[in-house]
Coordinates of C-alpha atoms and ligand atoms in Angstrom, one line a residue:
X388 CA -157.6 -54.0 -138.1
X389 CA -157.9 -55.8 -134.7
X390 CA -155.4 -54.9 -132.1
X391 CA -154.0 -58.6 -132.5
X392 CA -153.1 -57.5 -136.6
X393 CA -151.6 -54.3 -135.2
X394 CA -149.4 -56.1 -133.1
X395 CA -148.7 -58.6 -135.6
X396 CA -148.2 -55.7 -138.5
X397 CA -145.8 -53.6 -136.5
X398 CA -143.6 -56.7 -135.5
X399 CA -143.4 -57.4 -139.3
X400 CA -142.0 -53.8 -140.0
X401 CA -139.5 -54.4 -137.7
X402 CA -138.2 -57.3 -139.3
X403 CA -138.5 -55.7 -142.6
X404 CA -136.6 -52.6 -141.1
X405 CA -133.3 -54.6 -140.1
X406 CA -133.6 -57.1 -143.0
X407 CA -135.0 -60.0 -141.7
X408 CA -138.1 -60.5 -142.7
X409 CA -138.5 -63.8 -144.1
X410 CA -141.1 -65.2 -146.6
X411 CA -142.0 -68.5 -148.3
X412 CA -141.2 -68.9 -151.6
X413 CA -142.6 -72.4 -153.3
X414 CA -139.9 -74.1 -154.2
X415 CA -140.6 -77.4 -156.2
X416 CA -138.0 -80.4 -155.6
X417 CA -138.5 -83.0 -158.5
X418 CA -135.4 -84.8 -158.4
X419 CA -132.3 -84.5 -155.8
X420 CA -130.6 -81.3 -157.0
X421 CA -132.7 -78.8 -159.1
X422 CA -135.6 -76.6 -157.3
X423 CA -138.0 -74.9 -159.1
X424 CA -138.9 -71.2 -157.7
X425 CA -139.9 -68.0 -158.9
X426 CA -140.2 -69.9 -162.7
X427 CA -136.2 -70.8 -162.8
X428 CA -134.7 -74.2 -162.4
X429 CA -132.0 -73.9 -159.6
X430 CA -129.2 -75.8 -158.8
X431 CA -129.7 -76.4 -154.7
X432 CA -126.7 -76.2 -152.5
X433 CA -129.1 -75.5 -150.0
X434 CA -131.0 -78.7 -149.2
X435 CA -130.1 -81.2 -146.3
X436 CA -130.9 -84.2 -148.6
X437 CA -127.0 -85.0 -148.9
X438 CA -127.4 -88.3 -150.5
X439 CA -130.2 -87.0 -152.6
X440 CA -132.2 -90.1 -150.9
X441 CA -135.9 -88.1 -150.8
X442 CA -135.6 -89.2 -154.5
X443 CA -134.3 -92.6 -154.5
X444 CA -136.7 -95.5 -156.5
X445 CA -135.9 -97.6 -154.0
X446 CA -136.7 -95.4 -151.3
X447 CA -140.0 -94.1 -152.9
X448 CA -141.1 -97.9 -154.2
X449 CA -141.0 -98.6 -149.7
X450 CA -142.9 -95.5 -149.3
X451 CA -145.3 -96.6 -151.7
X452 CA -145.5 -100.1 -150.6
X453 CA -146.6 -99.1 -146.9
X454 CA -148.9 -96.5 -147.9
X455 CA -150.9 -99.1 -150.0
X456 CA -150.5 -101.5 -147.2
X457 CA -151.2 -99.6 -143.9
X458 CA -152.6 -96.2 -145.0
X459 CA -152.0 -92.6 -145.0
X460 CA -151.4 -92.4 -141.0
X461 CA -150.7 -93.6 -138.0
X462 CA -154.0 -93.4 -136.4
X463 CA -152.4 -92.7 -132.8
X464 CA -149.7 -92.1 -130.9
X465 CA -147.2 -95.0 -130.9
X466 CA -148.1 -96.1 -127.2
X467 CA -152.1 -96.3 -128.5
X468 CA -152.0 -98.1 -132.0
X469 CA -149.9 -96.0 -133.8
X470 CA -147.3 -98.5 -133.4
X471 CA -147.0 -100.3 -137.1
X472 CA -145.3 -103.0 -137.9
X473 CA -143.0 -100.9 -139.9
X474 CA -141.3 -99.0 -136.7
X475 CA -139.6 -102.8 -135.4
X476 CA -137.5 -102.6 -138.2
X477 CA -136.5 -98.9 -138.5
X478 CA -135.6 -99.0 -135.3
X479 CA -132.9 -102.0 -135.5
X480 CA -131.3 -100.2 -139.4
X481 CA -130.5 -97.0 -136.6
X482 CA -129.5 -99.7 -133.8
X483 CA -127.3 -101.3 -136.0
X484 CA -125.7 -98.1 -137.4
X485 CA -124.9 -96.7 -134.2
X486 CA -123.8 -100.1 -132.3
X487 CA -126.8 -99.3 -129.5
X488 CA -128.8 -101.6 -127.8
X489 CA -131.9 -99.7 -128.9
X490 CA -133.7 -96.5 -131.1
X491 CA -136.9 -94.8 -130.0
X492 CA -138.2 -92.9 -133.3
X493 CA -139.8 -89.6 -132.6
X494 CA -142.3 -87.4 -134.9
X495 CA -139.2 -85.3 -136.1
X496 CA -135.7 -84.1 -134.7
X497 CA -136.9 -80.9 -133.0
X498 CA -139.4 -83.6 -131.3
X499 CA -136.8 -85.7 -130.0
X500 CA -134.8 -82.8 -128.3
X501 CA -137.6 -81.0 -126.7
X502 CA -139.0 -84.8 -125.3
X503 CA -135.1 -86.4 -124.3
X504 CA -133.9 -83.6 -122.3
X505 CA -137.1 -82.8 -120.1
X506 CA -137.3 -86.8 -119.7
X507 CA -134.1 -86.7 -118.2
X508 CA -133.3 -83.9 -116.3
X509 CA -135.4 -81.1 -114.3
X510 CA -134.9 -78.1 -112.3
X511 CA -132.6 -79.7 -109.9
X512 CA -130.5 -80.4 -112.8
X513 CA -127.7 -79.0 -115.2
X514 CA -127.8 -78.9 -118.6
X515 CA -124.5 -77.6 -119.9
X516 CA -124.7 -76.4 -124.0
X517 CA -122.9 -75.1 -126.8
X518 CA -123.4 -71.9 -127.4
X519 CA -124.1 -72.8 -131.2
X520 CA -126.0 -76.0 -130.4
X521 CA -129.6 -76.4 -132.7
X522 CA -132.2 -74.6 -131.4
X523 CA -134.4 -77.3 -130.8
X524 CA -131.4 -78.5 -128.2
X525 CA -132.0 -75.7 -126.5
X526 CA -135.7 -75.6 -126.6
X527 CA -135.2 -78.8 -124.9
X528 CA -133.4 -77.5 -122.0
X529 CA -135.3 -74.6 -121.4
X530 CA -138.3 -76.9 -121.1
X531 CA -137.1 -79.5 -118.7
X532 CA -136.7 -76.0 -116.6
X533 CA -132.7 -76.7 -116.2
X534 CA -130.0 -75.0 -114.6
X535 CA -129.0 -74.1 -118.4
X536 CA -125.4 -72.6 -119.4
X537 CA -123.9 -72.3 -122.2
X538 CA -120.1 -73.1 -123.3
X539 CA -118.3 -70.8 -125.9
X540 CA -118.4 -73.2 -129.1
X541 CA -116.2 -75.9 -128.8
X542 CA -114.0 -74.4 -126.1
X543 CA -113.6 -77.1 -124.1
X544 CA -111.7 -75.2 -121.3
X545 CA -114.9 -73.4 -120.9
X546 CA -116.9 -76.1 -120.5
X547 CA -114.7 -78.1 -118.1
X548 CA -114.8 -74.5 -116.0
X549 CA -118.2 -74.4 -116.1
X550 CA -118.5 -77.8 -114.3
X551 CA -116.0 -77.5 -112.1
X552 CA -117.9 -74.4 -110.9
X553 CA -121.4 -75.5 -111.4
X554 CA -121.8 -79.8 -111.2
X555 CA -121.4 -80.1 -107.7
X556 CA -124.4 -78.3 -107.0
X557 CA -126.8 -80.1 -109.3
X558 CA -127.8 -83.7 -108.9
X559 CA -128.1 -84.7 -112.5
X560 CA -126.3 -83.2 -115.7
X561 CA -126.4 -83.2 -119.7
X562 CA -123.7 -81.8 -121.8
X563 CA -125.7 -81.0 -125.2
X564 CA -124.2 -80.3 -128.5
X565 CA -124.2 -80.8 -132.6
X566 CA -122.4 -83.5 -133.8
X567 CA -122.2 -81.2 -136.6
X568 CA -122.5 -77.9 -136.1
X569 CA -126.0 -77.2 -138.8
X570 CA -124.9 -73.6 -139.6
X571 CA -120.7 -74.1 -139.8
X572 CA -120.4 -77.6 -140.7
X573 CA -117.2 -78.2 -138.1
X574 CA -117.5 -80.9 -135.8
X575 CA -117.4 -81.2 -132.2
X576 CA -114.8 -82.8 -130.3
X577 CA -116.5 -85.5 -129.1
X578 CA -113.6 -87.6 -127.3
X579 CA -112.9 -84.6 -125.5
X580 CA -116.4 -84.2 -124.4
X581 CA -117.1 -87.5 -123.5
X582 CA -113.7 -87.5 -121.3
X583 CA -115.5 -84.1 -119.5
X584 CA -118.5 -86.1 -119.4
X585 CA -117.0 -89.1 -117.3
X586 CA -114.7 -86.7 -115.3
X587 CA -117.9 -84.7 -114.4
X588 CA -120.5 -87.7 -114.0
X589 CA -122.3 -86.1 -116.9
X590 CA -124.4 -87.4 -119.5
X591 CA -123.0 -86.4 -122.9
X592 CA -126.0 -85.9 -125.6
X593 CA -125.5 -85.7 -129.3
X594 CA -127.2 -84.2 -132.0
X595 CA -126.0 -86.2 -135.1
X596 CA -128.6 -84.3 -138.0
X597 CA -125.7 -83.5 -139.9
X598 CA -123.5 -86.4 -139.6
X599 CA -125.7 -89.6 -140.4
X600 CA -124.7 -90.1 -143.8
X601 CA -122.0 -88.2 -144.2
X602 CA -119.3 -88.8 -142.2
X603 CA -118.1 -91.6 -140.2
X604 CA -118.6 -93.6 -143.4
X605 CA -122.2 -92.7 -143.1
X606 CA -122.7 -93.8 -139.4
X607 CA -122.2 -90.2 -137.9
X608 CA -120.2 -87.7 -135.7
X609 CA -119.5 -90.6 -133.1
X610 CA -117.6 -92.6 -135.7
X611 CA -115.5 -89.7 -137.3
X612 CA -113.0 -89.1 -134.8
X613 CA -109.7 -90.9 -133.9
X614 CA -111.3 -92.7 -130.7
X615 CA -114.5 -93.7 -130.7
X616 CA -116.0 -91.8 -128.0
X617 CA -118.8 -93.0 -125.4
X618 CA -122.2 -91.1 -126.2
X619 CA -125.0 -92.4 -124.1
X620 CA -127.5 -90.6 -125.6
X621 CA -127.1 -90.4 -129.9
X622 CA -129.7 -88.4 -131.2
X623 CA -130.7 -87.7 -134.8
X624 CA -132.9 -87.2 -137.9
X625 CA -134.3 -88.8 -140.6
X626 CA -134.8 -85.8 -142.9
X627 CA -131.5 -84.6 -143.8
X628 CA -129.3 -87.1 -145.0
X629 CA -132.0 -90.1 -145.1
X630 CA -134.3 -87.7 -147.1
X631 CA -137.5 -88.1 -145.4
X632 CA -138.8 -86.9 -142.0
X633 CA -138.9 -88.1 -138.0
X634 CA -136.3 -88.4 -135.2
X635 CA -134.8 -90.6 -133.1
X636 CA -132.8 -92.1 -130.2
X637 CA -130.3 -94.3 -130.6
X638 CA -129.3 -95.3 -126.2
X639 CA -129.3 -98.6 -123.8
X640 CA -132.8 -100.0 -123.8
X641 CA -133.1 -98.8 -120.4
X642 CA -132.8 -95.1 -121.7
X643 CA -135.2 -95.8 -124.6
X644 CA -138.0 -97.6 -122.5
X645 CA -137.9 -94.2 -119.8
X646 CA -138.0 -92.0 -122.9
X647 CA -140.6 -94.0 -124.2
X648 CA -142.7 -93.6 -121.0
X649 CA -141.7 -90.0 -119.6
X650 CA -141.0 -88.1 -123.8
X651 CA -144.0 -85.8 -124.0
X652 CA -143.4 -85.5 -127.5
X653 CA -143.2 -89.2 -127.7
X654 CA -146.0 -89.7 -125.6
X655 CA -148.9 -86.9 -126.9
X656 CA -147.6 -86.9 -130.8
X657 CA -149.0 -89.0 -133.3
X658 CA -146.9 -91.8 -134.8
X659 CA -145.3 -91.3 -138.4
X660 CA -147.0 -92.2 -141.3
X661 CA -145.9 -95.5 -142.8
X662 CA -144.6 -94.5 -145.8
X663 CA -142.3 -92.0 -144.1
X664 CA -141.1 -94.8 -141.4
X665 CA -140.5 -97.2 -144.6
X666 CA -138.7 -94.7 -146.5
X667 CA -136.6 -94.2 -144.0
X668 CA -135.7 -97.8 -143.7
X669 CA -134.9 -98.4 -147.3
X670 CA -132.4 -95.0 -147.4
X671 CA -130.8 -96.2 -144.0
X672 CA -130.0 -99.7 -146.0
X673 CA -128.3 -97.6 -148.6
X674 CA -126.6 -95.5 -146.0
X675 CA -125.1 -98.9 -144.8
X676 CA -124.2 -100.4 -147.6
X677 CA -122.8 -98.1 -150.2
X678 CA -119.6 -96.4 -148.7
X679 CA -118.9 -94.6 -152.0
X680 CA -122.1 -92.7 -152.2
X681 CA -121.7 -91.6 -148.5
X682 CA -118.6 -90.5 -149.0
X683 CA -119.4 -88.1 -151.9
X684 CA -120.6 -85.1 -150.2
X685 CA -117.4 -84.7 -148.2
X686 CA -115.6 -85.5 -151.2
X687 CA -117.5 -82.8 -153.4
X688 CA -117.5 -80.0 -150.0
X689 CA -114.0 -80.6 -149.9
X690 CA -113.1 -80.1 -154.0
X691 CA -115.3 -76.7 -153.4
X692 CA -113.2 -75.5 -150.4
X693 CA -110.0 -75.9 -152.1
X694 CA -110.6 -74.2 -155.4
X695 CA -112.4 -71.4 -153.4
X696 CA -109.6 -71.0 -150.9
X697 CA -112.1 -71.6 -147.7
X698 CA -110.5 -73.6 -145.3
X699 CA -111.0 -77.7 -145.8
X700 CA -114.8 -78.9 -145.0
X701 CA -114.9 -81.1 -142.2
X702 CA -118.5 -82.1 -142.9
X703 CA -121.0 -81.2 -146.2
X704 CA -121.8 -77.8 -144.9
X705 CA -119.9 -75.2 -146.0
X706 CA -119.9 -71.3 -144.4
X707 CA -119.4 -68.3 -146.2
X708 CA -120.0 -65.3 -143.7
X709 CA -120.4 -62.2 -144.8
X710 CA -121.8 -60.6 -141.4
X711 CA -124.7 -58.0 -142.5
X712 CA -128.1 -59.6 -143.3
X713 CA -128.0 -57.2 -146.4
X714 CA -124.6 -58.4 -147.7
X715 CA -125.8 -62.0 -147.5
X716 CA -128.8 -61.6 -149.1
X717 CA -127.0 -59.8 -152.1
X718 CA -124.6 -62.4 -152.3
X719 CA -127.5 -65.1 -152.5
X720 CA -129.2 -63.4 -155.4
X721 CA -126.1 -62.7 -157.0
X722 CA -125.4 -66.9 -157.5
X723 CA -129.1 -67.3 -158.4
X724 CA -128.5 -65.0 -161.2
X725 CA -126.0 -67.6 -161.8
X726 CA -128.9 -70.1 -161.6
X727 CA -127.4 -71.1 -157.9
X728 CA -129.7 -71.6 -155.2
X729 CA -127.9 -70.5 -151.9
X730 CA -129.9 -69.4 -149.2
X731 CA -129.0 -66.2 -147.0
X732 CA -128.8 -67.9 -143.2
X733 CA -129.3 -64.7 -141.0
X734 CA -130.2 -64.2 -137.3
X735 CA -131.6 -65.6 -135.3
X736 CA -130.7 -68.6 -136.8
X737 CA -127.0 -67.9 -136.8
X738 CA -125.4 -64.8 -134.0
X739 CA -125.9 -61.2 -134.8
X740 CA -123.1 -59.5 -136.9
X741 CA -122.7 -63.8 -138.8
X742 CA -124.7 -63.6 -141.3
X743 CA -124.2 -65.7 -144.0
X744 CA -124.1 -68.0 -147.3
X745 CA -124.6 -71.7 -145.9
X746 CA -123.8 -74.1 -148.5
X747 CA -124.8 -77.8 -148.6
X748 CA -122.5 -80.4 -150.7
X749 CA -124.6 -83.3 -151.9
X750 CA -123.4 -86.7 -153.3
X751 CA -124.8 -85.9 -157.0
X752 CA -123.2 -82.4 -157.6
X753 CA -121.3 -82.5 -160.7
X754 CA -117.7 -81.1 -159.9
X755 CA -118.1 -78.9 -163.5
X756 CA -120.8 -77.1 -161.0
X757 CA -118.9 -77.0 -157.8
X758 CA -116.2 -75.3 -159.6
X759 CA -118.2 -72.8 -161.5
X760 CA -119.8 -71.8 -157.2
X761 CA -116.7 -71.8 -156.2
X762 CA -115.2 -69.2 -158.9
X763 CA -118.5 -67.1 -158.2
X764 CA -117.9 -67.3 -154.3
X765 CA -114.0 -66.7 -154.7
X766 CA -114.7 -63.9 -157.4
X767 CA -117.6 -62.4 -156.5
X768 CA -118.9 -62.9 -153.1
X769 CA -115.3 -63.0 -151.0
X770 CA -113.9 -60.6 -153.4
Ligands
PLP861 C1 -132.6 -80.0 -138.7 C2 -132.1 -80.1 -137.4 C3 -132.9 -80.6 -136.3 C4 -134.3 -80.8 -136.5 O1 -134.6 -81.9 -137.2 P1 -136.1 -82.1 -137.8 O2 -136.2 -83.5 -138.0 O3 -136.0 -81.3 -139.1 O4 -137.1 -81.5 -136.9 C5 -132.3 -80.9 -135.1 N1 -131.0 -80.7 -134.9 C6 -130.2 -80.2 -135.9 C7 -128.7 -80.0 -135.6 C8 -130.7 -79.9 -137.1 O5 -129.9 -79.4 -138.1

């Protein structure tokens, strides 16, 4: 053993040690709902694919279409010749969705946030965070080499503290959050940040993964509130709800030109493929145009919560915490003796002592299922 497979092997106890050691398991996705994995056929309420789009005809007929048309790849980064002919008209499905002037579409969502923020601000700057925001936000901000602090989640007093302390001494500042928070499916309020945001001369950034789709009547976090809030910068993803894969920014054309120049990730990445930018087109015209299917996985998160006795989903993602690493991991084999396929979400991915059951509501669950989860979780997991 090399000292490099020492290191690596004694890191890997450790993990096993406190239960979270993680391992890939092949899991085979043939249509929207069922996986395949350790020979069982599961029923997923743990894939992002809300509108079971990755399996669409229509959306696999584009896919196919450009792949026979322009090849398997891009060739180059977008500002080279990776540039297709397909990007033009992604670009003005996620501009018309979110009523911007422009989109800027990135190699993937964790792409986007660590190019945007370092784009925009630097070590002169503030970038002020939810404490529960993605990780890929705050990979963002620790790479534009920020003033970065954190508010407590969704405590908006905190935050407004925070820059009453801490603006005046920056020269430029981003409040960051989730839309939709990925690992508790509640929502940000965004009026409230975007008042904070003017009061403060800040620019509010938002990271819509998990509300494109599904709320908003599909169009996302902005559009699911009361008032409809000023975001500058909308950011998002293609591979939750849309099914496929890549990022974006939805800004002023201003915004999306600078990111376009100054995004390392935009810049040094290789364009998507374009089958993946066509798919994403064709499931962003269904998003738009079929309000019923968007409005399933609320519907169907919502009919789980109230025969479980959770408290009403606000979005498709729905926690179950059970704190210990070990109890969460029971709990998940315990539905997939069931023939459920519910994922233990421990740290670091969620705060030590949170770990939990993360469940994902998707347009084609059958409610005979939901209700047979939601006796197991009410019965057997909470019980
Ligand atoms: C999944 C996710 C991302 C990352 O998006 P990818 O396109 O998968 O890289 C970013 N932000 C949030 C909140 C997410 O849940």
């Amino acid at each position: 053993m090399t000292a490099l497979d020492h290191f690596a092997a004694q890191k890997l106890r450790d993990l096993e040690a406190r239960q979270l050691r993680r391992r890939l398991i092949e899991s085979a996705r043939t249509d929207g709902i069922y996986v395949a994995r350790n020979g069982r056929r599961l029923i997923s309420f743990s894939c992002n694919d809300y509108l079971n789009l990755s399996h669409h005809p229509k959306v696999k007929e584009a896919a196919i279409g450009a792949l026979e048309r322009y090849g398997a790849g891009a060739g180059a980064s977008r500002l080279v010749t990776g540039n297709h002919p397909l990007f033009a008209a992604l670009e003005s499905r996620l501009t018309s969705l979110k009523q911007t002037d422009a989109a800027c579409v990135f190699g993937s969502g964790y792409l986007a946030n660590a190019g945007i923020i370092p784009a925009l601000v630097g070590k002169d700057d503030l970038v002020l965070i939810d404490e529960l925001a993605h990780a890929c936000l705050w990979a963002g901000a620790r790479l534009a080499r920020a003033n970065v602090l954190a508010f407590r989640h969704n405590d908006m007093a905190h935050a407004a503290a925070l820059l009453a302390e801490f603006r005046p001494q920056h020269a430029n500042a981003i409040i960051a959050t989730d839309g939709v928070f990925s690992m508790d499916g509640d929502l940000a309020p965004l009026p409230a940040l975007a008042t904070l945001a003017r009061r403060h001369d800040a620019w509010l950034l938002v990271d819509d993964a998990h509300g494109l789709g599904v709320i908003g009547d599909g169009r996302g976090s902005r559009f699911a509130h009361d008032e409809l809030p000023e975001v500058p910068l909308q950011m998002g993803t293609l591979s939750k709800a849309v099914g496929g894969y890549g990022g974006y920014l939805c800004a002023s054309r201003t915004v999306t030109d600078l990111i376009e120049n100054r995004a390392r990730s935009f810049v040094y990445s290789t364009g998507l493929p374009p089958a993946t930018v066509a798919a994403a087109t064709a499931a962003l015209d269904i998003i738009a145009d079929d309000h019923d299917l968007v409005a399933k996985p609320l519907r169907n998160a919502r009919r789980f919560t109230a025969a479980a006795g959770l408290p009403e989903a606000q979005s498709a993602i729905v926690p179950v915490v059970l704190r210990t690493a070990e109890r969460a991991l029971a709990a998940s084999r315990r539905l997939e003796d069931e023939d459920f396929l519910v994922v233990a979400i421990r740290p670091p991915t969620v705060p030590e002592g949170t770990a939990r059951l993360r469940l994902a509501f998707t347009a084609a669950h059958a409610d005979a299922d939901i209700d047979r989860l939601a006796e197991l979780v009410h019965d057997r997991v909470l019980a």
